[in-house]
């Protein structure tokens, strides 16, 4: 066993491509972890009955919908408590998704050219039910029953809910005209209450915006590290493929070394390269403070090592079973691409179909992202979960690897 491991490691250390993936991927992961960016918007939970604030008038609102909501884009040049109160009441009905861009303080922005340009953009380049333009001075004339000139509603679809939207706005305006003072006081009291924006991870863990950013950065780092682990495992498979083609595996079998024992020796080689890659990542991580990681450095390296065990062994298994170097390389790259996409490393999968979520639960990275969330919240059960997940994958790899080698050997003897 020891001789087999030594032979495999000697062949690996002579491979230049192995050193490339061993060193470059931890460096790229470190660069990602050092980067500063805000990704909290992708994970933010939309509160029911709340207005979605847009940054500019050119922002599209279609990205905020997805479940058949009736989208309404509001150009609010009034910026008053009264206009905000009416929009808040529309949002609270649950019938509409109100997206408002605040244009207060920009003078008479609603020129004919402005309205025409945005009407065309909203109608052809976005997915809106209607657009509402609230003009400056809306809060001053509404009580004098002159609101018709200060609020315009444009239907941008044939959705029947447009008629209901117009009816609700007319009702709110009429209620304000009859009882303006009380209506304004009620709105003022409502908006004096502070609202809390929460974020949710894959398993519903409440995360702060900073923790969401850390999670996203760790996800990208996982993507680069798994690429390195996958190809390092493939290089181990390359040694097995060469040994099989050169008759080395046959001679080893004559020494009464079983297929499972031979496969375990390759698995031990994968464990060693996972340790080496984690060590390189550990050296690179010294350039990163624990505040940038969002967790203890050793906890992060533990996660990297366990993830490396899984991917290096899985890619090694596929390479050995496939038995061809080029095909094994293609399979390794395919595994990396699909697993990273389906696990949610690049973007959240909270609103995807049930089938995608089931496939996601089969990807190791998903469980490691969940563990990262648990570590952020101080839950030490994450490590027990990671050990169980890693052991389960390794058990499958060992059993399938030994069986695959036996079937290949039986097939070759049958052909001969």
Short mmCIF file of C-alpha atoms in Angstrom, two decimals, residues 14-416:
data_model
loop_
_atom_site.label_atom_id
_atom_site.label_comp_id
_atom_site.label_asym_id
_atom_site.label_seq_id
_atom_site.Cartn_x
_atom_site.Cartn_y
_atom_site.Cartn_z
CA UNK A 14 6.64 15.32 -12.00
CA UNK A 15 3.50 16.70 -13.69
CA UNK A 16 3.73 20.45 -14.38
CA UNK A 17 -0.04 20.88 -14.82
CA UNK A 18 -0.53 19.43 -11.34
CA UNK A 19 1.61 22.20 -9.84
CA UNK A 20 -0.31 24.80 -11.83
CA UNK A 21 -3.68 23.83 -10.32
CA UNK A 22 -2.15 23.24 -6.90
CA UNK A 23 -0.80 26.80 -6.66
CA UNK A 24 -2.89 29.01 -8.96
CA UNK A 25 -6.38 28.14 -7.69
CA UNK A 26 -5.61 29.06 -4.02
CA UNK A 27 -4.12 32.35 -5.24
CA UNK A 28 -7.26 33.13 -7.27
CA UNK A 29 -9.43 32.23 -4.27
CA UNK A 30 -7.41 34.61 -2.11
CA UNK A 31 -7.91 37.43 -4.62
CA UNK A 32 -11.67 36.83 -4.51
CA UNK A 33 -11.71 36.83 -0.71
CA UNK A 34 -9.77 40.10 -0.67
CA UNK A 35 -12.22 41.77 -3.03
CA UNK A 36 -14.94 44.03 -1.68
CA UNK A 37 -18.38 44.01 -3.26
CA UNK A 38 -22.02 44.18 -2.21
CA UNK A 39 -24.14 41.17 -3.15
CA UNK A 40 -26.82 41.51 -0.48
CA UNK A 41 -29.49 42.55 -2.99
CA UNK A 42 -29.52 39.05 -4.48
CA UNK A 43 -30.38 37.49 -1.10
CA UNK A 44 -32.66 40.17 0.29
CA UNK A 45 -36.09 38.95 1.25
CA UNK A 46 -38.81 41.19 -0.13
CA UNK A 47 -41.16 42.19 2.66
CA UNK A 48 -44.82 41.91 1.83
CA UNK A 49 -46.58 45.25 1.58
CA UNK A 50 -43.37 47.26 1.21
CA UNK A 51 -42.32 49.58 -1.57
CA UNK A 52 -39.24 48.53 -3.53
CA UNK A 53 -36.94 51.52 -3.96
CA UNK A 54 -35.12 51.93 -7.29
CA UNK A 55 -31.82 53.79 -7.52
CA UNK A 56 -32.42 55.56 -10.85
CA UNK A 57 -35.27 56.12 -13.26
CA UNK A 58 -33.53 53.81 -15.77
CA UNK A 59 -33.63 50.76 -13.48
CA UNK A 60 -35.72 47.88 -14.75
CA UNK A 61 -38.31 46.38 -12.42
CA UNK A 62 -38.75 43.01 -14.12
CA UNK A 63 -35.90 41.57 -12.02
CA UNK A 64 -37.97 42.16 -8.86
CA UNK A 65 -40.84 39.99 -10.03
CA UNK A 66 -41.01 36.36 -10.95
CA UNK A 67 -44.22 34.87 -9.56
CA UNK A 68 -46.78 36.61 -11.77
CA UNK A 69 -46.88 39.84 -9.75
CA UNK A 70 -48.46 42.93 -11.26
CA UNK A 71 -45.47 45.27 -11.53
CA UNK A 72 -45.97 49.00 -11.18
CA UNK A 73 -43.16 51.50 -11.70
CA UNK A 74 -43.71 54.85 -9.98
CA UNK A 75 -41.87 58.04 -10.93
CA UNK A 76 -42.38 60.07 -7.76
CA UNK A 77 -41.36 63.72 -8.18
CA UNK A 78 -43.46 64.74 -5.17
CA UNK A 79 -41.52 62.78 -2.56
CA UNK A 80 -44.07 63.67 0.11
CA UNK A 81 -45.48 61.59 2.92
CA UNK A 82 -48.81 61.71 1.15
CA UNK A 83 -47.56 60.20 -2.12
CA UNK A 84 -45.56 57.64 -0.18
CA UNK A 85 -48.61 56.82 1.92
CA UNK A 86 -50.78 56.18 -1.11
CA UNK A 87 -48.11 53.93 -2.62
CA UNK A 88 -47.71 52.11 0.68
CA UNK A 89 -51.43 51.45 0.82
CA UNK A 90 -51.36 50.08 -2.72
CA UNK A 91 -48.49 47.78 -1.79
CA UNK A 92 -50.30 46.57 1.34
CA UNK A 93 -53.22 45.29 -0.73
CA UNK A 94 -50.96 42.48 -1.96
CA UNK A 95 -52.28 42.96 -5.48
CA UNK A 96 -49.38 45.02 -6.81
CA UNK A 97 -45.61 45.11 -6.62
CA UNK A 98 -44.78 48.79 -6.28
CA UNK A 99 -41.32 49.90 -7.45
CA UNK A 100 -40.69 53.59 -6.82
CA UNK A 101 -37.90 55.87 -8.02
CA UNK A 102 -37.59 59.05 -5.95
CA UNK A 103 -37.32 62.08 -8.25
CA UNK A 104 -38.13 64.72 -5.65
CA UNK A 105 -36.04 67.86 -5.74
CA UNK A 106 -35.37 67.58 -9.47
CA UNK A 107 -37.76 70.32 -10.56
CA UNK A 108 -40.10 69.87 -13.48
CA UNK A 109 -38.47 66.67 -14.67
CA UNK A 110 -41.57 65.33 -16.37
CA UNK A 111 -41.08 66.96 -19.75
CA UNK A 112 -42.79 65.55 -22.81
CA UNK A 113 -39.51 64.03 -23.98
CA UNK A 114 -38.83 62.42 -20.59
CA UNK A 115 -42.26 60.79 -20.40
CA UNK A 116 -42.19 59.61 -24.03
CA UNK A 117 -38.70 58.13 -23.72
CA UNK A 118 -39.49 56.24 -20.53
CA UNK A 119 -42.88 55.09 -21.78
CA UNK A 120 -41.18 53.43 -24.76
CA UNK A 121 -38.49 51.90 -22.57
CA UNK A 122 -40.96 50.61 -19.97
CA UNK A 123 -43.30 49.29 -22.62
CA UNK A 124 -40.78 47.48 -24.82
CA UNK A 125 -37.73 46.75 -22.65
CA UNK A 126 -39.34 45.99 -19.29
CA UNK A 127 -42.24 43.89 -18.00
CA UNK A 128 -44.66 46.33 -16.44
CA UNK A 129 -48.35 46.34 -15.81
CA UNK A 130 -48.52 50.12 -15.46
CA UNK A 131 -46.40 53.21 -14.88
CA UNK A 132 -47.42 56.03 -12.52
CA UNK A 133 -46.06 59.58 -12.72
CA UNK A 134 -46.59 61.69 -9.60
CA UNK A 135 -45.83 65.33 -10.39
CA UNK A 136 -44.28 67.96 -8.09
CA UNK A 137 -46.87 69.68 -5.91
CA UNK A 138 -49.06 66.60 -5.68
CA UNK A 139 -49.32 66.97 -1.90
CA UNK A 140 -50.60 70.54 -2.18
CA UNK A 141 -53.42 70.16 -4.67
CA UNK A 142 -54.80 66.77 -3.74
CA UNK A 143 -56.99 68.23 -1.00
CA UNK A 144 -58.43 70.73 -3.50
CA UNK A 145 -59.63 67.90 -5.74
CA UNK A 146 -57.13 68.84 -8.45
CA UNK A 147 -55.14 65.62 -8.43
CA UNK A 148 -55.93 64.77 -12.04
CA UNK A 149 -53.15 67.04 -13.30
CA UNK A 150 -50.63 65.83 -10.76
CA UNK A 151 -50.84 62.05 -11.15
CA UNK A 152 -50.83 60.15 -14.43
CA UNK A 153 -51.36 56.41 -14.88
CA UNK A 154 -50.24 54.67 -18.07
CA UNK A 155 -51.34 51.10 -18.82
CA UNK A 156 -48.45 49.13 -20.33
CA UNK A 157 -50.14 45.75 -20.64
CA UNK A 158 -53.55 44.26 -21.27
CA UNK A 159 -53.68 42.86 -17.73
CA UNK A 160 -57.16 43.27 -16.25
CA UNK A 161 -55.61 44.30 -12.94
CA UNK A 162 -54.88 47.70 -14.46
CA UNK A 163 -58.56 48.63 -14.03
CA UNK A 164 -58.39 47.58 -10.39
CA UNK A 165 -55.24 49.69 -9.90
CA UNK A 166 -56.94 52.77 -11.28
CA UNK A 167 -59.98 52.12 -9.09
CA UNK A 168 -57.85 51.74 -5.95
CA UNK A 169 -55.93 54.96 -6.66
CA UNK A 170 -59.17 56.87 -7.24
CA UNK A 171 -60.54 55.51 -3.97
CA UNK A 172 -57.43 56.54 -2.01
CA UNK A 173 -57.50 60.01 -3.54
CA UNK A 174 -61.20 60.44 -2.76
CA UNK A 175 -60.68 59.30 0.84
CA UNK A 176 -57.84 61.78 1.19
CA UNK A 177 -59.95 64.60 -0.22
CA UNK A 178 -62.78 63.97 2.21
CA UNK A 179 -60.65 63.40 5.27
CA UNK A 180 -57.19 64.68 4.39
CA UNK A 181 -55.91 65.62 7.84
CA UNK A 182 -56.62 62.28 9.50
CA UNK A 183 -55.27 60.39 6.51
CA UNK A 184 -51.99 62.32 6.62
CA UNK A 185 -51.67 61.83 10.39
CA UNK A 186 -52.20 58.09 10.03
CA UNK A 187 -49.55 57.91 7.33
CA UNK A 188 -47.10 59.94 9.43
CA UNK A 189 -47.53 57.59 12.37
CA UNK A 190 -47.00 54.56 10.14
CA UNK A 191 -43.81 55.89 8.60
CA UNK A 192 -42.34 56.87 11.95
CA UNK A 193 -42.01 53.14 12.70
CA UNK A 194 -38.64 51.70 11.78
CA UNK A 195 -38.52 48.78 9.36
CA UNK A 196 -35.88 46.09 9.41
CA UNK A 197 -34.47 44.58 6.24
CA UNK A 198 -33.55 40.93 6.71
CA UNK A 199 -31.61 38.52 4.57
CA UNK A 200 -32.05 34.81 4.31
CA UNK A 201 -29.63 32.07 3.45
CA UNK A 202 -30.38 28.74 1.82
CA UNK A 203 -31.75 27.20 5.00
CA UNK A 204 -33.49 30.29 6.28
CA UNK A 205 -30.62 31.48 8.49
CA UNK A 206 -31.03 35.18 9.15
CA UNK A 207 -27.83 36.86 7.96
CA UNK A 208 -26.65 40.43 8.09
CA UNK A 209 -25.69 42.23 4.87
CA UNK A 210 -22.02 41.82 5.78
CA UNK A 211 -22.45 38.07 6.33
CA UNK A 212 -24.23 37.74 2.99
CA UNK A 213 -21.23 39.38 1.31
CA UNK A 214 -18.88 37.00 3.12
CA UNK A 215 -20.99 34.04 2.02
CA UNK A 216 -20.90 35.17 -1.61
CA UNK A 217 -17.13 35.64 -1.52
CA UNK A 218 -16.65 32.21 0.06
CA UNK A 219 -18.90 30.72 -2.64
CA UNK A 220 -16.70 32.16 -5.38
CA UNK A 221 -13.59 30.96 -3.53
CA UNK A 222 -15.13 27.47 -3.34
CA UNK A 223 -15.66 27.58 -7.11
CA UNK A 224 -11.96 28.21 -7.80
CA UNK A 225 -10.78 25.72 -5.18
CA UNK A 226 -13.05 22.95 -6.47
CA UNK A 227 -11.62 23.52 -9.95
CA UNK A 228 -8.16 22.84 -8.54
CA UNK A 229 -9.30 19.83 -6.52
CA UNK A 230 -11.16 18.32 -9.48
CA UNK A 231 -8.15 18.45 -11.78
CA UNK A 232 -5.70 17.35 -9.11
CA UNK A 233 -7.92 14.29 -8.65
CA UNK A 234 -7.91 13.76 -12.40
CA UNK A 235 -4.12 13.74 -12.39
CA UNK A 236 -4.26 10.90 -9.86
CA UNK A 237 -6.59 9.10 -12.25
CA UNK A 238 -4.08 9.72 -15.06
CA UNK A 239 -1.49 7.70 -13.13
CA UNK A 240 -3.97 4.84 -12.78
CA UNK A 241 -4.85 5.01 -16.49
CA UNK A 242 -1.18 4.88 -17.48
CA UNK A 243 -0.54 1.98 -15.08
CA UNK A 244 -3.43 0.08 -16.61
CA UNK A 245 -2.31 0.71 -20.20
CA UNK A 246 1.29 -0.24 -19.38
CA UNK A 247 0.27 -3.46 -17.68
CA UNK A 248 1.35 -2.24 -14.23
CA UNK A 249 -2.13 -2.81 -12.80
CA UNK A 250 -2.13 -6.39 -14.06
CA UNK A 251 1.24 -7.09 -12.42
CA UNK A 252 -0.02 -5.52 -9.19
CA UNK A 253 -3.08 -7.80 -9.31
CA UNK A 254 -0.81 -10.84 -9.55
CA UNK A 255 0.68 -9.89 -6.17
CA UNK A 256 -2.77 -10.54 -4.64
CA UNK A 257 -3.40 -6.83 -4.18
CA UNK A 258 -7.16 -6.42 -4.54
CA UNK A 259 -8.95 -3.80 -6.61
CA UNK A 260 -10.31 -2.10 -3.51
CA UNK A 261 -6.85 -1.95 -1.93
CA UNK A 262 -5.39 -0.50 -5.14
CA UNK A 263 -8.18 2.08 -5.33
CA UNK A 264 -7.70 3.03 -1.67
CA UNK A 265 -4.03 3.71 -2.39
CA UNK A 266 -5.11 6.20 -5.06
CA UNK A 267 -7.61 7.67 -2.62
CA UNK A 268 -4.82 8.21 -0.08
CA UNK A 269 -2.93 10.08 -2.80
CA UNK A 270 -6.00 12.30 -3.20
CA UNK A 271 -6.03 12.95 0.53
CA UNK A 272 -2.37 14.00 0.38
CA UNK A 273 -2.93 16.44 -2.50
CA UNK A 274 -5.97 17.84 -0.67
CA UNK A 275 -3.71 18.49 2.31
CA UNK A 276 -1.12 20.11 0.03
CA UNK A 277 -3.69 22.36 -1.63
CA UNK A 278 -5.18 23.31 1.74
CA UNK A 279 -1.68 24.12 2.96
CA UNK A 280 -1.12 26.46 0.00
CA UNK A 281 -4.50 28.05 0.72
CA UNK A 282 -3.49 28.41 4.36
CA UNK A 283 -0.34 30.30 3.38
CA UNK A 284 -2.30 32.54 1.01
CA UNK A 285 -4.97 33.16 3.66
CA UNK A 286 -2.38 34.86 5.85
CA UNK A 287 -2.89 37.84 3.53
CA UNK A 288 -6.55 37.93 4.57
CA UNK A 289 -7.82 39.01 7.96
CA UNK A 290 -10.44 36.91 9.72
CA UNK A 291 -12.80 39.89 9.41
CA UNK A 292 -12.59 39.52 5.62
CA UNK A 293 -13.28 35.79 5.93
CA UNK A 294 -16.17 36.26 8.32
CA UNK A 295 -15.02 33.26 10.37
CA UNK A 296 -12.04 31.75 12.13
CA UNK A 297 -9.18 30.97 9.73
CA UNK A 298 -8.85 27.33 10.85
CA UNK A 299 -12.57 26.74 10.42
CA UNK A 300 -12.32 28.06 6.86
CA UNK A 301 -9.33 25.80 6.08
CA UNK A 302 -11.17 22.82 7.59
CA UNK A 303 -14.01 23.43 5.15
CA UNK A 304 -11.57 23.72 2.25
CA UNK A 305 -9.89 20.44 3.18
CA UNK A 306 -13.16 18.52 3.46
CA UNK A 307 -14.39 19.94 0.16
CA UNK A 308 -11.08 18.92 -1.40
CA UNK A 309 -11.44 15.34 -0.17
CA UNK A 310 -14.81 15.03 -1.88
CA UNK A 311 -13.96 16.55 -5.25
CA UNK A 312 -10.50 15.09 -5.69
CA UNK A 313 -11.83 11.61 -4.91
CA UNK A 314 -14.94 11.95 -7.10
CA UNK A 315 -12.95 13.19 -10.11
CA UNK A 316 -10.36 10.45 -9.54
CA UNK A 317 -13.17 7.87 -9.50
CA UNK A 318 -14.61 9.09 -12.81
CA UNK A 319 -11.20 9.21 -14.44
CA UNK A 320 -10.37 5.64 -13.43
CA UNK A 321 -13.76 4.30 -14.54
CA UNK A 322 -13.66 6.17 -17.88
CA UNK A 323 -10.13 4.93 -18.58
CA UNK A 324 -9.22 7.62 -21.11
CA UNK A 325 -7.19 10.75 -20.35
CA UNK A 326 -8.98 13.16 -22.68
CA UNK A 327 -12.46 11.91 -21.79
CA UNK A 328 -11.56 12.13 -18.10
CA UNK A 329 -10.50 15.76 -18.50
CA UNK A 330 -13.77 16.66 -20.22
CA UNK A 331 -15.77 14.84 -17.54
CA UNK A 332 -13.87 16.67 -14.79
CA UNK A 333 -14.56 20.08 -16.29
CA UNK A 334 -18.23 19.19 -16.80
CA UNK A 335 -18.55 18.14 -13.18
CA UNK A 336 -17.00 21.39 -12.02
CA UNK A 337 -19.30 23.54 -14.18
CA UNK A 338 -22.56 21.77 -13.37
CA UNK A 339 -21.91 21.32 -9.65
CA UNK A 340 -20.95 24.99 -9.21
CA UNK A 341 -24.07 26.18 -11.05
CA UNK A 342 -26.50 23.81 -9.35
CA UNK A 343 -25.12 24.33 -5.85
CA UNK A 344 -25.74 28.07 -5.81
CA UNK A 345 -22.12 29.21 -5.66
CA UNK A 346 -22.72 31.95 -8.22
CA UNK A 347 -26.30 32.98 -7.46
CA UNK A 348 -29.07 31.96 -5.04
CA UNK A 349 -31.49 29.22 -6.08
CA UNK A 350 -34.29 30.10 -3.66
CA UNK A 351 -36.82 30.85 -6.43
CA UNK A 352 -35.97 27.95 -8.74
CA UNK A 353 -38.13 24.92 -9.47
CA UNK A 354 -38.40 21.92 -7.18
CA UNK A 355 -36.33 19.76 -9.53
CA UNK A 356 -33.44 22.25 -9.49
CA UNK A 357 -33.56 22.33 -5.69
CA UNK A 358 -33.43 18.53 -5.52
CA UNK A 359 -30.42 18.47 -7.85
CA UNK A 360 -28.83 21.23 -5.78
CA UNK A 361 -29.10 19.12 -2.63
CA UNK A 362 -26.91 16.48 -4.32
CA UNK A 363 -24.05 18.92 -4.81
CA UNK A 364 -21.42 19.00 -2.03
CA UNK A 365 -20.87 22.77 -2.32
CA UNK A 366 -24.45 23.45 -1.26
CA UNK A 367 -23.88 21.76 2.08
CA UNK A 368 -20.64 23.65 2.59
CA UNK A 369 -22.41 26.96 1.92
CA UNK A 370 -25.05 25.96 4.45
CA UNK A 371 -22.27 25.14 6.90
CA UNK A 372 -20.75 28.58 6.30
CA UNK A 373 -24.08 30.17 7.23
CA UNK A 374 -24.20 28.09 10.41
CA UNK A 375 -20.66 29.12 11.30
CA UNK A 376 -21.56 32.77 10.77
CA UNK A 377 -24.35 32.30 13.31
CA UNK A 378 -22.05 30.52 15.78
CA UNK A 379 -23.61 27.09 15.29
CA UNK A 380 -20.88 24.46 15.89
CA UNK A 381 -23.12 21.68 14.56
CA UNK A 382 -21.83 22.66 11.13
CA UNK A 383 -18.64 20.64 11.62
CA UNK A 384 -20.50 17.45 12.50
CA UNK A 385 -22.65 17.92 9.40
CA UNK A 386 -19.57 18.42 7.18
CA UNK A 387 -17.87 15.30 8.56
CA UNK A 388 -20.99 13.21 7.90
CA UNK A 389 -21.41 14.61 4.38
CA UNK A 390 -17.74 14.00 3.54
CA UNK A 391 -17.82 10.46 4.96
CA UNK A 392 -20.94 9.66 2.94
CA UNK A 393 -19.37 10.80 -0.34
CA UNK A 394 -16.12 8.96 0.38
CA UNK A 395 -18.00 5.74 1.19
CA UNK A 396 -19.78 5.92 -2.15
CA UNK A 397 -16.52 6.69 -3.97
CA UNK A 398 -14.63 3.75 -2.39
CA UNK A 399 -17.39 1.24 -3.06
CA UNK A 400 -17.95 2.37 -6.65
CA UNK A 401 -14.21 2.64 -7.31
CA UNK A 402 -13.44 -0.91 -6.27
CA UNK A 403 -16.45 -2.23 -8.19
CA UNK A 404 -15.51 -0.22 -11.27
CA UNK A 405 -11.97 -1.59 -11.33
CA UNK A 406 -13.25 -5.17 -10.98
CA UNK A 407 -15.71 -4.69 -13.85
CA UNK A 408 -13.02 -3.16 -16.08
CA UNK A 409 -10.59 -5.99 -15.34
CA UNK A 410 -13.30 -8.61 -15.96
CA UNK A 411 -14.22 -6.92 -19.23
CA UNK A 412 -10.61 -6.85 -20.42
CA UNK A 413 -10.10 -10.52 -19.58
CA UNK A 414 -13.30 -11.36 -21.40
CA UNK A 415 -12.16 -9.50 -24.52
CA UNK A 416 -8.82 -11.25 -24.46
#
